[in-house]
């Protein structure tokens, strides 16, 4: 077998071993990477920061651990923004029966971190409510667009210290909400097709802001560029952009007077978010770099091998 | 017009409050009626059964068609009444929609039950028969039973007065809560993550074997893919941008600035990728519409 043929047929285990090593080793290092956030993420951050404190938003948490690498940091970053800005939220899902428990666990973990960092814990029922899972995404989102109160009717959650669960419509989160248009925004963290369903059913009723997996991002760019989405975070690059923006702000001069992220899309100065902002997105991003670099290297090796083999065949003829 | 869907007080069977006794009675009644109807359907001649299925499917679809095309009340407040027959239908549709939505949720719930029944039927048969796949079937059935038992047990404990917030604190957990947490977070969630991680290995292997410069089309595809991949690597994107900026002499309006990785990838996304996706989506949409019409009008005979 010639070198060209060998380069074209590397055993799978070598590729897999390289991937395991590159993906694992970088997890142990905190490597700051230069970045230029993309417009959809800038719009996402600017929109989230424009929501008045004390108002209520909906969070459609349609992900589980299968996409934790992307959806987990997206959920964390959104929660950090909402919690720090004292924005109330109601979490529901129409994608997966496991999703409410995953969201609950994540909120609990973030609350523990907040307490450690000297921030107040976000209180269930007072600051947020868990609405739960609805098996029919089409039916539920349509019902929400017509009558939000009926769509969430009968759902209960535990106020702090309460012995019995109480109707979520009595909570400070939802008590003043009559209609979906009273909700300031619907934030979606999705690893399923609910992004399409929500666009179809709710785009005309409430501002939509999406965080989706890298694979769904191209499809959602259509809705972003048409203005149906107020902001879009796609995949790990999107979440790295968002965490970067949470640290630097937009059009905001830093301590040295320099503006780290300048954008003509956003009028005025959007300040950074005080406190801990760099999370899993920043931690995972170097790994994505290494994995993509490995993929490019593998493609180059395969093509070099193919050319060498062709050249050798041509010479022998 | 029927008022059984209205949010009226005292509640009707369709909007019963979440009260334990009455709701339980309704649920048991509905279950018995449901099984009765199912049994009657099974005993009915195929021609009659087909007619009933056609009727139910048509009515269900017709409701949503009407809801879509019929003008609905805007800014409606409590106490507003319809002024004519046309309005009456609009009000009725708006009132009925949440109830119909709840019905679809319930049917969705029953589908989970149907899935469990189907899984059990197949895998219990395999366990009884024995053979090479029997241990896998046994593992599946055991995992499902354990998850159901501990999931419901944990849920039941959390519904007890005062237990909900208490059990949010891990210090108050007992065996059942630890078992459920171990099964759900410790096993199921981690295995899901592991399953999806495997995709990365396949993508790497496929990219290595498939991305070859064999033809002009393949070269275009490879070049485009490389630009998009590089645009996801902020280090490369940033350094490329700096390089282009220095070539342009820092002039932001220079023509050369069009060749930053951000701009090239953005152009590919906006001018090539998105129009293609829109075209595909449009085709899929038309296909879905045609398929929906066939199902709605019971013209789709697949599976018979």
Coordinates of C-alpha atoms in Angstrom, one line a residue:
Chain A
X1 CA 0.0 0.0 0.0
X2 CA 1.4 3.4 -1.0
X3 CA 1.6 6.4 1.3
X4 CA -1.2 8.0 -0.5
X5 CA -3.5 5.0 0.0
X6 CA -2.5 4.8 3.6
X7 CA -3.3 8.5 4.1
X8 CA -6.7 7.9 2.5
X9 CA -7.6 4.9 4.8
X10 CA -6.5 5.9 8.3
X11 CA -8.1 3.4 10.7
X12 CA -11.2 4.8 12.5
X13 CA -9.7 4.2 15.9
X14 CA -6.9 6.7 15.2
X15 CA -9.4 9.4 14.3
X16 CA -11.5 8.6 17.3
X17 CA -8.5 8.6 19.7
X18 CA -7.4 12.0 18.4
X19 CA -10.9 13.3 18.9
X20 CA -11.1 11.9 22.5
X21 CA -7.8 13.5 23.4
X22 CA -8.4 16.9 21.8
X23 CA -12.0 17.1 23.2
X24 CA -10.9 16.0 26.7
X25 CA -7.6 17.7 27.3
X26 CA -8.8 21.3 26.6
X27 CA -11.5 20.9 29.2
X28 CA -8.9 21.2 31.9
X29 CA -7.6 24.6 30.7
X30 CA -9.2 28.0 30.8
X31 CA -8.1 29.5 27.5
X32 CA -9.3 33.1 26.7
X33 CA -10.0 33.4 23.0
X34 CA -10.4 36.6 21.0
X35 CA -13.9 37.0 19.6
X36 CA -16.0 39.2 17.4
X37 CA -19.7 38.5 18.4
X38 CA -22.1 38.1 15.5
X39 CA -25.1 40.3 15.0
X40 CA -27.8 37.7 16.0
X41 CA -26.2 37.3 19.4
X42 CA -25.7 41.1 19.8
X43 CA -29.4 41.5 19.1
X44 CA -30.3 38.7 21.6
X45 CA -28.3 40.4 24.4
X46 CA -29.5 43.9 23.6
X47 CA -33.1 42.7 23.6
X48 CA -32.8 40.8 26.8
X49 CA -31.2 43.8 28.5
X50 CA -34.0 46.0 27.3
X51 CA -36.7 44.1 29.2
X52 CA -37.8 46.2 32.2
X53 CA -37.0 44.6 35.6
X54 CA -40.0 43.1 37.4
X55 CA -41.8 42.2 34.1
X56 CA -42.6 38.7 33.1
X57 CA -41.3 36.5 30.3
X58 CA -42.0 33.0 29.1
X59 CA -39.2 30.4 28.8
X60 CA -39.9 27.5 26.5
X61 CA -37.2 25.0 27.8
X62 CA -37.3 22.3 25.1
X63 CA -34.0 20.5 25.7
X64 CA -32.5 17.7 27.8
X65 CA -29.0 16.4 28.5
X66 CA -28.6 15.0 25.0
X67 CA -27.8 18.5 23.8
X68 CA -26.3 19.7 27.1
X69 CA -23.1 20.9 25.4
X70 CA -25.1 23.6 23.6
X71 CA -28.5 24.0 25.3
X72 CA -27.1 23.8 28.8
X73 CA -24.9 27.0 28.5
X74 CA -27.7 28.7 26.6
X75 CA -30.1 28.1 29.4
X76 CA -27.6 29.1 32.1
X77 CA -26.8 32.4 30.3
X78 CA -30.4 33.2 29.9
X79 CA -31.2 32.5 33.5
X80 CA -28.2 34.6 34.6
X81 CA -29.5 37.6 32.6
X82 CA -33.1 37.2 33.8
X83 CA -32.2 36.6 37.5
X84 CA -29.7 39.4 37.7
X85 CA -32.2 41.8 36.1
X86 CA -35.0 40.6 38.4
X87 CA -37.2 39.6 35.5
X88 CA -39.8 37.0 36.4
X89 CA -40.3 34.0 34.2
X90 CA -42.6 31.0 33.7
X91 CA -40.9 27.8 32.3
X92 CA -42.9 25.4 30.1
X93 CA -42.1 22.8 27.6
X94 CA -43.8 21.2 24.7
X95 CA -40.9 19.0 23.5
X96 CA -39.9 16.4 26.0
X97 CA -41.3 15.0 29.3
X98 CA -37.9 15.1 30.8
X99 CA -37.3 18.8 30.1
X100 CA -39.0 20.3 33.2
X101 CA -36.9 18.3 35.5
X102 CA -33.7 19.2 33.6
X103 CA -34.7 22.9 33.8
X104 CA -35.5 22.6 37.5
X105 CA -32.1 21.0 38.2
X106 CA -30.3 23.7 36.3
X107 CA -32.1 26.5 38.1
X108 CA -31.3 24.8 41.5
X109 CA -27.6 24.6 40.5
X110 CA -27.6 28.2 39.4
X111 CA -29.3 29.3 42.6
X112 CA -26.6 27.5 44.7
X113 CA -24.0 29.4 42.7
X114 CA -25.8 32.7 43.3
X115 CA -25.9 32.1 47.0
X116 CA -22.1 31.3 46.9
X117 CA -21.5 34.5 45.0
X118 CA -23.5 36.6 47.5
X119 CA -26.5 37.1 45.3
X120 CA -30.1 36.4 46.5
X121 CA -31.5 33.0 45.5
X122 CA -34.3 33.2 42.9
X123 CA -37.5 32.0 44.7
X124 CA -39.9 29.6 43.2
X125 CA -43.5 30.9 42.8
X126 CA -42.3 34.5 43.7
X127 CA -39.7 35.0 41.0
X128 CA -40.4 32.0 38.7
X129 CA -42.9 29.3 38.1
X130 CA -42.6 25.8 36.6
X131 CA -45.7 25.3 34.3
X132 CA -44.7 21.8 33.2
X133 CA -44.9 19.7 30.1
X134 CA -47.6 19.7 27.4
X135 CA -47.4 16.7 25.0
X136 CA -49.0 18.5 22.0
X137 CA -46.8 21.4 20.9
X138 CA -49.1 22.5 18.1
X139 CA -52.2 22.5 20.3
X140 CA -50.6 24.1 23.3
X141 CA -48.9 27.0 21.5
X142 CA -52.1 27.7 19.5
X143 CA -54.0 27.7 22.8
X144 CA -51.5 30.1 24.3
X145 CA -51.9 32.4 21.4
X146 CA -55.7 32.5 21.9
X147 CA -56.1 32.4 25.7
X148 CA -53.0 32.0 27.8
X149 CA -55.0 31.7 31.0
X150 CA -56.9 28.7 29.7
X151 CA -53.8 27.2 28.2
X152 CA -52.0 27.2 31.6
X153 CA -55.2 26.5 33.6
X154 CA -55.0 24.1 36.5
X155 CA -51.2 24.2 36.8
X156 CA -49.8 24.5 40.3
X157 CA -46.4 25.2 41.9
X158 CA -45.1 25.4 45.5
X159 CA -44.6 28.8 47.0
X160 CA -41.7 29.0 49.5
X161 CA -42.7 27.4 52.8
X162 CA -46.1 26.4 51.5
X163 CA -47.5 22.9 52.4
X164 CA -49.8 22.7 49.4
X165 CA -49.2 23.6 45.8
X166 CA -51.0 26.8 44.7
X167 CA -52.4 27.8 41.3
X168 CA -49.6 29.5 39.3
X169 CA -52.0 32.3 38.3
X170 CA -51.9 33.5 41.9
X171 CA -48.2 33.9 41.8
X172 CA -46.6 37.3 41.4
X173 CA -45.1 36.0 38.1
X174 CA -48.4 35.6 36.3
X175 CA -51.1 37.3 38.4
X176 CA -51.1 40.5 36.2
X177 CA -50.9 38.6 32.9
X178 CA -54.2 38.5 31.1
X179 CA -53.1 37.6 27.7
X180 CA -49.9 36.5 25.9
X181 CA -49.4 40.1 24.7
X182 CA -48.8 41.1 28.3
X183 CA -45.7 38.9 28.4
X184 CA -42.6 40.9 27.4
X185 CA -41.0 38.1 25.4
X186 CA -40.8 34.3 24.8
X187 CA -37.3 32.9 25.1
X188 CA -36.8 29.5 23.6
X189 CA -34.0 27.1 24.3
X190 CA -34.7 24.3 21.8
X191 CA -33.1 21.1 20.6
X192 CA -36.3 20.0 18.8
X193 CA -38.7 21.3 16.2
X194 CA -40.6 23.5 18.6
X195 CA -38.8 26.5 17.1
X196 CA -40.8 26.1 13.9
X197 CA -44.1 25.6 15.8
X198 CA -43.7 28.6 18.0
X199 CA -42.9 30.8 15.0
X200 CA -46.0 29.5 13.3
X201 CA -48.3 30.0 16.3
X202 CA -46.9 32.9 18.4
X203 CA -44.7 35.1 16.2
X204 CA -47.5 37.7 15.8
X205 CA -48.4 37.8 19.4
X206 CA -45.2 38.1 21.4
X207 CA -41.5 39.0 20.7
X208 CA -39.6 35.8 20.2
X209 CA -35.9 35.3 21.1
X210 CA -34.3 31.9 20.3
X211 CA -31.3 29.9 21.4
X212 CA -31.0 26.8 19.3
X213 CA -28.5 24.1 18.6
X214 CA -25.9 24.6 15.9
X215 CA -27.7 22.2 13.6
X216 CA -31.0 24.2 13.8
X217 CA -29.3 27.6 13.5
X218 CA -29.2 28.0 9.7
X219 CA -33.0 27.4 9.5
X220 CA -33.6 30.0 12.1
X221 CA -31.4 32.6 10.5
X222 CA -34.3 32.9 8.0
X223 CA -36.6 34.0 10.7
X224 CA -34.0 36.2 12.3
X225 CA -33.2 38.0 9.0
X226 CA -37.0 38.5 8.3
X227 CA -37.3 40.2 11.8
X228 CA -39.5 37.5 13.2
X229 CA -36.9 36.8 15.9
X230 CA -35.6 39.6 18.0
X231 CA -32.3 37.8 18.6
X232 CA -30.8 34.4 17.9
X233 CA -28.1 32.4 19.6
X234 CA -27.0 29.4 17.5
X235 CA -24.8 26.6 18.8
X236 CA -21.7 27.0 20.9
X237 CA -20.3 29.9 18.9
X238 CA -23.6 31.8 19.7
X239 CA -23.4 31.1 23.4
X240 CA -19.7 32.1 23.5
X241 CA -20.7 35.3 21.8
X242 CA -23.5 35.8 24.4
X243 CA -21.2 35.2 27.4
X244 CA -18.6 37.5 25.8
X245 CA -21.3 40.2 25.5
X246 CA -22.5 39.7 29.1
X247 CA -18.9 40.5 30.1
X248 CA -18.1 43.3 27.7
X249 CA -21.5 44.9 26.9
X250 CA -22.3 46.5 23.5
X251 CA -20.9 50.0 22.6
X252 CA -19.8 50.1 26.2
X253 CA -16.4 51.6 27.1
X254 CA -14.3 49.3 29.4
X255 CA -12.1 50.4 32.3
X256 CA -9.4 51.4 29.7
X257 CA -12.0 53.5 27.8
X258 CA -12.0 51.2 24.8
X259 CA -15.2 49.7 23.4
X260 CA -14.8 45.9 23.1
X261 CA -17.9 45.3 21.0
X262 CA -19.1 48.1 18.8
X263 CA -22.3 47.7 16.9
X264 CA -24.4 50.1 14.8
X265 CA -27.4 47.7 15.1
X266 CA -27.8 48.6 18.7
X267 CA -28.5 52.3 19.6
X268 CA -26.7 53.5 22.7
X269 CA -24.7 51.8 25.3
X270 CA -25.8 48.3 26.5
X271 CA -23.8 47.7 29.7
X272 CA -22.3 44.4 30.7
X273 CA -23.9 42.2 33.4
X274 CA -22.3 42.5 36.8
X275 CA -21.1 39.3 38.4
X276 CA -20.1 35.9 37.1
X277 CA -20.8 35.7 33.4
X278 CA -18.4 33.2 31.9
X279 CA -19.9 29.8 32.2
X280 CA -20.0 26.5 30.2
X281 CA -20.0 28.3 26.8
X282 CA -16.6 29.8 27.5
X283 CA -15.4 26.5 29.0
X284 CA -16.5 24.4 26.0
X285 CA -15.5 26.8 23.2
X286 CA -11.7 25.9 23.0
X287 CA -12.8 22.3 22.7
X288 CA -15.0 23.2 19.7
X289 CA -12.0 24.9 18.2
X290 CA -9.8 21.8 18.6
X291 CA -12.5 19.5 17.3
X292 CA -13.1 21.6 14.2
X293 CA -9.3 22.0 13.6
X294 CA -9.0 18.2 13.8
X295 CA -11.8 17.8 11.3
X296 CA -10.1 20.2 8.9
X297 CA -6.8 18.3 9.4
X298 CA -8.5 15.0 8.7
X299 CA -10.0 16.4 5.5
X300 CA -6.6 17.8 4.4
X301 CA -4.9 14.4 5.1
X302 CA -7.6 12.5 3.1
X303 CA -7.3 14.9 0.1
X304 CA -3.5 14.9 0.2
X305 CA -3.6 11.1 0.2
X306 CA -6.0 11.1 -2.7
X307 CA -3.7 13.3 -4.8
X308 CA -0.6 11.3 -3.9
X309 CA -2.4 8.1 -4.9
X310 CA -3.6 9.6 -8.2
X311 CA -0.1 10.8 -9.0
X312 CA 1.4 7.5 -8.2
X313 CA -1.2 5.8 -10.5
X314 CA -0.5 8.3 -13.3
X315 CA 3.2 7.6 -13.0
X316 CA 2.8 3.8 -13.1
X317 CA 0.6 4.1 -16.3
Chain B
X1 CA -74.8 27.9 20.5
X2 CA -73.5 25.3 23.0
X3 CA -72.1 26.9 26.1
X4 CA -70.4 23.8 27.4
X5 CA -66.9 25.1 26.5
X6 CA -67.4 28.4 28.1
X7 CA -65.4 29.4 31.2
X8 CA -68.6 29.5 33.3
X9 CA -69.3 29.1 37.0
X10 CA -70.4 26.6 38.2
X11 CA -68.0 24.6 36.0
X12 CA -69.3 22.1 33.5
X13 CA -67.7 18.7 32.8
X14 CA -65.4 20.4 30.3
X15 CA -63.9 23.0 32.6
X16 CA -64.0 21.2 36.0
X17 CA -61.8 22.7 38.7
X18 CA -58.8 20.7 39.7
X19 CA -60.7 19.3 42.7
X20 CA -59.8 15.8 43.7
X21 CA -63.3 14.1 44.1
X22 CA -65.1 15.6 41.1
X23 CA -62.2 15.4 38.8
X24 CA -61.5 11.8 39.7
X25 CA -65.1 10.9 39.1
X26 CA -64.9 12.6 35.7
X27 CA -61.7 10.9 34.8
X28 CA -63.0 7.4 35.8
X29 CA -66.2 8.1 33.9
X30 CA -64.3 9.3 30.8
X31 CA -62.0 6.3 30.9
X32 CA -65.0 3.8 31.2
X33 CA -66.8 5.6 28.4
X34 CA -63.6 5.7 26.3
X35 CA -63.0 1.9 26.7
X36 CA -66.7 1.3 26.0
X37 CA -66.5 3.3 22.7
X38 CA -63.2 1.5 21.8
X39 CA -64.8 -1.9 22.4
X40 CA -67.9 -0.9 20.4
X41 CA -65.6 0.3 17.5
X42 CA -63.7 -3.0 17.6
X43 CA -66.9 -5.0 17.3
X44 CA -68.4 -2.8 14.6
X45 CA -68.2 -3.9 10.9
X46 CA -65.2 -2.5 9.1
X47 CA -67.3 -0.3 6.8
X48 CA -69.1 1.3 9.8
X49 CA -65.8 1.7 11.6
X50 CA -64.2 3.4 8.6
X51 CA -67.1 5.8 8.4
X52 CA -66.8 6.7 12.1
X53 CA -63.1 7.3 11.8
X54 CA -63.6 9.4 8.7
X55 CA -66.3 11.5 10.6
X56 CA -64.1 12.1 13.7
X57 CA -61.1 12.9 11.6
X58 CA -63.0 15.3 9.4
X59 CA -64.7 17.1 12.4
X60 CA -61.3 17.4 14.2
X61 CA -59.6 18.9 11.2
X62 CA -62.6 21.1 10.3
X63 CA -62.4 22.7 13.8
X64 CA -58.9 23.9 13.2
X65 CA -59.6 25.0 9.6
X66 CA -62.5 27.0 10.9
X67 CA -60.4 28.5 13.7
X68 CA -57.9 29.6 11.1
X69 CA -60.2 31.2 8.6
X70 CA -63.1 32.5 10.8
X71 CA -62.6 36.0 12.3
X72 CA -61.9 35.7 16.0
X73 CA -62.8 38.3 18.7
X74 CA -60.1 40.9 19.3
X75 CA -59.4 42.4 22.7
X76 CA -62.2 40.5 24.2
X77 CA -63.0 41.1 27.8
X78 CA -65.1 39.2 30.3
X79 CA -68.8 39.8 29.8
X80 CA -68.5 40.6 26.0
X81 CA -71.3 39.0 24.1
X82 CA -71.6 38.2 20.4
X83 CA -73.8 40.6 18.4
X84 CA -74.9 38.3 15.6
X85 CA -74.6 34.7 14.4
X86 CA -71.3 35.3 12.7
X87 CA -69.8 36.6 15.9
X88 CA -71.4 33.8 17.8
X89 CA -69.3 31.2 15.8
X90 CA -66.1 33.2 16.4
X91 CA -66.8 33.4 20.2
X92 CA -67.6 29.7 20.3
X93 CA -64.5 28.7 18.4
X94 CA -62.3 30.9 20.7
X95 CA -63.9 29.3 23.8
X96 CA -63.7 25.8 22.5
X97 CA -60.0 26.0 21.4
X98 CA -58.4 25.6 24.9
X99 CA -60.8 22.6 25.5
X100 CA -59.9 21.0 22.2
X101 CA -56.2 21.7 23.0
X102 CA -56.6 19.9 26.3
X103 CA -58.2 17.0 24.5
X104 CA -55.1 16.8 22.2
X105 CA -52.9 16.9 25.2
X106 CA -54.9 13.9 26.7
X107 CA -54.7 12.0 23.4
X108 CA -50.9 12.7 23.4
X109 CA -50.8 11.2 26.9
X110 CA -52.6 8.2 25.7
X111 CA -50.1 7.8 22.9
X112 CA -47.4 7.4 25.6
X113 CA -49.6 4.6 27.1
X114 CA -49.9 3.0 23.6
X115 CA -46.1 3.2 23.2
X116 CA -45.6 1.4 26.6
X117 CA -48.1 -1.3 25.6
X118 CA -46.4 -1.8 22.3
X119 CA -42.9 -2.0 23.9
X120 CA -44.1 -4.4 26.5
X121 CA -45.8 -6.7 24.0
X122 CA -42.7 -7.0 21.8
X123 CA -40.1 -7.3 24.5
X124 CA -42.0 -9.6 26.9
X125 CA -42.5 -12.0 23.9
X126 CA -38.7 -11.9 23.3
X127 CA -38.0 -12.6 27.0
X128 CA -40.4 -15.5 27.1
X129 CA -39.0 -17.0 23.8
X130 CA -35.4 -16.5 24.9
X131 CA -32.5 -16.2 22.4
X132 CA -29.7 -13.8 21.9
X133 CA -31.7 -10.5 22.2
X134 CA -33.6 -11.6 25.4
X135 CA -31.1 -10.0 27.8
X136 CA -31.4 -6.7 26.0
X137 CA -35.2 -6.9 26.2
X138 CA -35.0 -7.8 29.9
X139 CA -32.8 -4.7 30.5
X140 CA -35.3 -2.5 28.7
X141 CA -38.3 -3.8 30.5
X142 CA -36.5 -3.7 33.9
X143 CA -35.3 -0.1 33.3
X144 CA -38.8 1.0 32.3
X145 CA -40.5 -0.6 35.3
X146 CA -37.9 0.8 37.8
X147 CA -38.2 4.3 36.3
X148 CA -42.0 4.2 36.4
X149 CA -42.0 2.9 40.0
X150 CA -39.5 5.3 41.5
X151 CA -40.6 8.2 39.3
X152 CA -44.2 8.0 40.5
X153 CA -43.2 7.2 44.1
X154 CA -41.0 10.3 44.2
X155 CA -43.8 12.4 42.5
X156 CA -46.3 11.1 45.1
X157 CA -44.0 12.0 48.0
X158 CA -43.6 15.5 46.6
X159 CA -47.4 16.0 46.4
X160 CA -47.8 15.3 50.1
X161 CA -48.6 18.5 52.2
X162 CA -45.4 20.3 52.9
X163 CA -43.2 17.8 51.2
X164 CA -42.7 19.6 47.8
X165 CA -40.3 22.4 48.9
X166 CA -38.8 20.2 51.6
X167 CA -37.7 17.7 49.0
X168 CA -36.1 20.3 46.8
X169 CA -33.3 20.2 49.4
X170 CA -31.1 17.1 49.0
X171 CA -30.5 16.9 52.7
X172 CA -34.1 15.8 53.2
X173 CA -34.0 13.1 50.6
X174 CA -34.8 9.4 51.4
X175 CA -34.1 6.2 49.5
X176 CA -36.8 6.8 47.0
X177 CA -35.7 10.3 46.1
X178 CA -32.0 9.1 45.7
X179 CA -33.1 6.2 43.6
X180 CA -35.2 8.4 41.3
X181 CA -32.3 10.9 41.1
X182 CA -29.8 8.1 40.3
X183 CA -32.1 6.7 37.6
X184 CA -33.0 10.0 36.0
X185 CA -30.0 12.3 36.4
X186 CA -27.4 9.6 37.1
X187 CA -28.3 7.2 34.3
X188 CA -30.9 8.4 31.8
X189 CA -29.6 11.9 31.3
X190 CA -25.9 10.9 31.2
X191 CA -26.7 8.1 28.7
X192 CA -28.6 10.5 26.5
X193 CA -25.5 12.8 26.5
X194 CA -23.3 9.9 25.7
X195 CA -25.5 8.7 22.9
X196 CA -25.4 12.1 21.2
X197 CA -21.7 12.5 21.8
X198 CA -21.1 9.5 19.6
X199 CA -22.4 11.7 16.7
X200 CA -19.2 13.7 16.9
X201 CA -17.2 10.6 16.1
X202 CA -19.3 9.7 13.1
X203 CA -19.1 13.3 11.8
X204 CA -15.3 13.3 12.0
X205 CA -15.1 9.9 10.3
X206 CA -17.6 10.9 7.6
X207 CA -15.9 14.2 6.9
X208 CA -12.5 12.5 6.5
X209 CA -13.9 9.9 4.1
X210 CA -16.5 12.0 2.1
X211 CA -14.9 15.5 1.7
X212 CA -12.7 14.8 -1.2
X213 CA -11.9 17.1 -4.2
X214 CA -13.1 14.6 -6.8
X215 CA -15.2 17.0 -9.0
X216 CA -16.0 20.7 -9.4
X217 CA -19.2 20.3 -7.4
X218 CA -17.3 18.5 -4.6
X219 CA -14.7 21.3 -4.6
X220 CA -17.3 24.0 -4.2
X221 CA -19.0 22.1 -1.4
X222 CA -15.7 21.5 0.4
X223 CA -14.6 25.2 0.0
X224 CA -17.9 26.4 1.3
X225 CA -17.9 24.0 4.2
X226 CA -14.4 25.0 5.2
X227 CA -15.3 28.7 5.2
X228 CA -18.3 28.1 7.4
X229 CA -16.2 25.8 9.7
X230 CA -13.5 28.4 10.0
X231 CA -16.1 31.1 10.7
X232 CA -17.1 29.2 13.8
X233 CA -13.5 29.3 15.1
X234 CA -13.3 32.8 16.7
X235 CA -9.5 32.7 16.8
X236 CA -9.2 32.2 13.0
X237 CA -12.1 34.6 12.4
X238 CA -10.6 37.3 14.5
X239 CA -7.0 37.0 13.1
X240 CA -8.3 36.9 9.5
X241 CA -10.3 40.1 10.2
X242 CA -7.2 41.7 11.6
X243 CA -5.2 40.7 8.6
X244 CA -7.8 42.0 6.2
X245 CA -8.0 45.2 8.2
X246 CA -4.2 45.7 7.9
X247 CA -4.3 45.1 4.2
X248 CA -7.1 47.7 3.9
X249 CA -4.9 50.1 6.0
X250 CA -7.6 50.4 8.7
X251 CA -10.1 51.8 6.2
X252 CA -13.5 50.4 7.2
X253 CA -15.0 51.4 3.9
X254 CA -12.4 49.7 1.8
X255 CA -13.5 47.0 -0.7
X256 CA -11.0 44.6 0.8
X257 CA -13.1 44.6 4.0
X258 CA -15.7 42.4 2.2
X259 CA -13.2 39.5 2.4
X260 CA -13.2 39.1 6.2
X261 CA -14.2 35.6 7.2
X262 CA -17.3 37.1 9.0
X263 CA -18.4 38.8 5.8
X264 CA -17.7 35.9 3.4
X265 CA -19.4 33.4 5.8
X266 CA -22.3 35.9 6.2
X267 CA -22.6 36.2 2.5
X268 CA -22.7 32.4 2.1
X269 CA -25.3 32.2 4.8
X270 CA -27.5 35.0 3.5
X271 CA -27.2 34.5 -0.2
X272 CA -26.8 30.7 -0.6
X273 CA -27.8 28.8 2.6
X274 CA -30.9 30.7 3.6
X275 CA -32.5 30.9 0.1
X276 CA -31.9 27.1 -0.3
X277 CA -33.4 26.4 3.1
X278 CA -36.4 28.6 2.2
X279 CA -36.9 26.7 -1.0
X280 CA -36.7 23.4 0.7
X281 CA -39.1 24.5 3.4
X282 CA -41.5 25.8 0.8
X283 CA -41.5 22.5 -0.9
X284 CA -41.9 20.6 2.3
X285 CA -44.7 22.9 3.3
X286 CA -46.6 22.2 0.1
X287 CA -46.0 18.5 0.6
X288 CA -47.3 18.7 4.1
X289 CA -50.4 20.6 3.0
X290 CA -51.2 17.9 0.4
X291 CA -50.6 15.1 2.9
X292 CA -52.7 16.9 5.6
X293 CA -55.5 17.3 3.1
X294 CA -55.3 13.6 2.3
X295 CA -55.4 12.6 5.9
X296 CA -58.2 15.1 6.8
X297 CA -60.4 13.8 4.0
X298 CA -59.4 10.1 4.8
X299 CA -58.0 9.6 1.3
X300 CA -54.7 8.3 2.8
X301 CA -55.1 4.6 3.0
X302 CA -51.5 3.7 3.9
X303 CA -51.3 1.0 6.6
X304 CA -54.7 -0.6 5.8

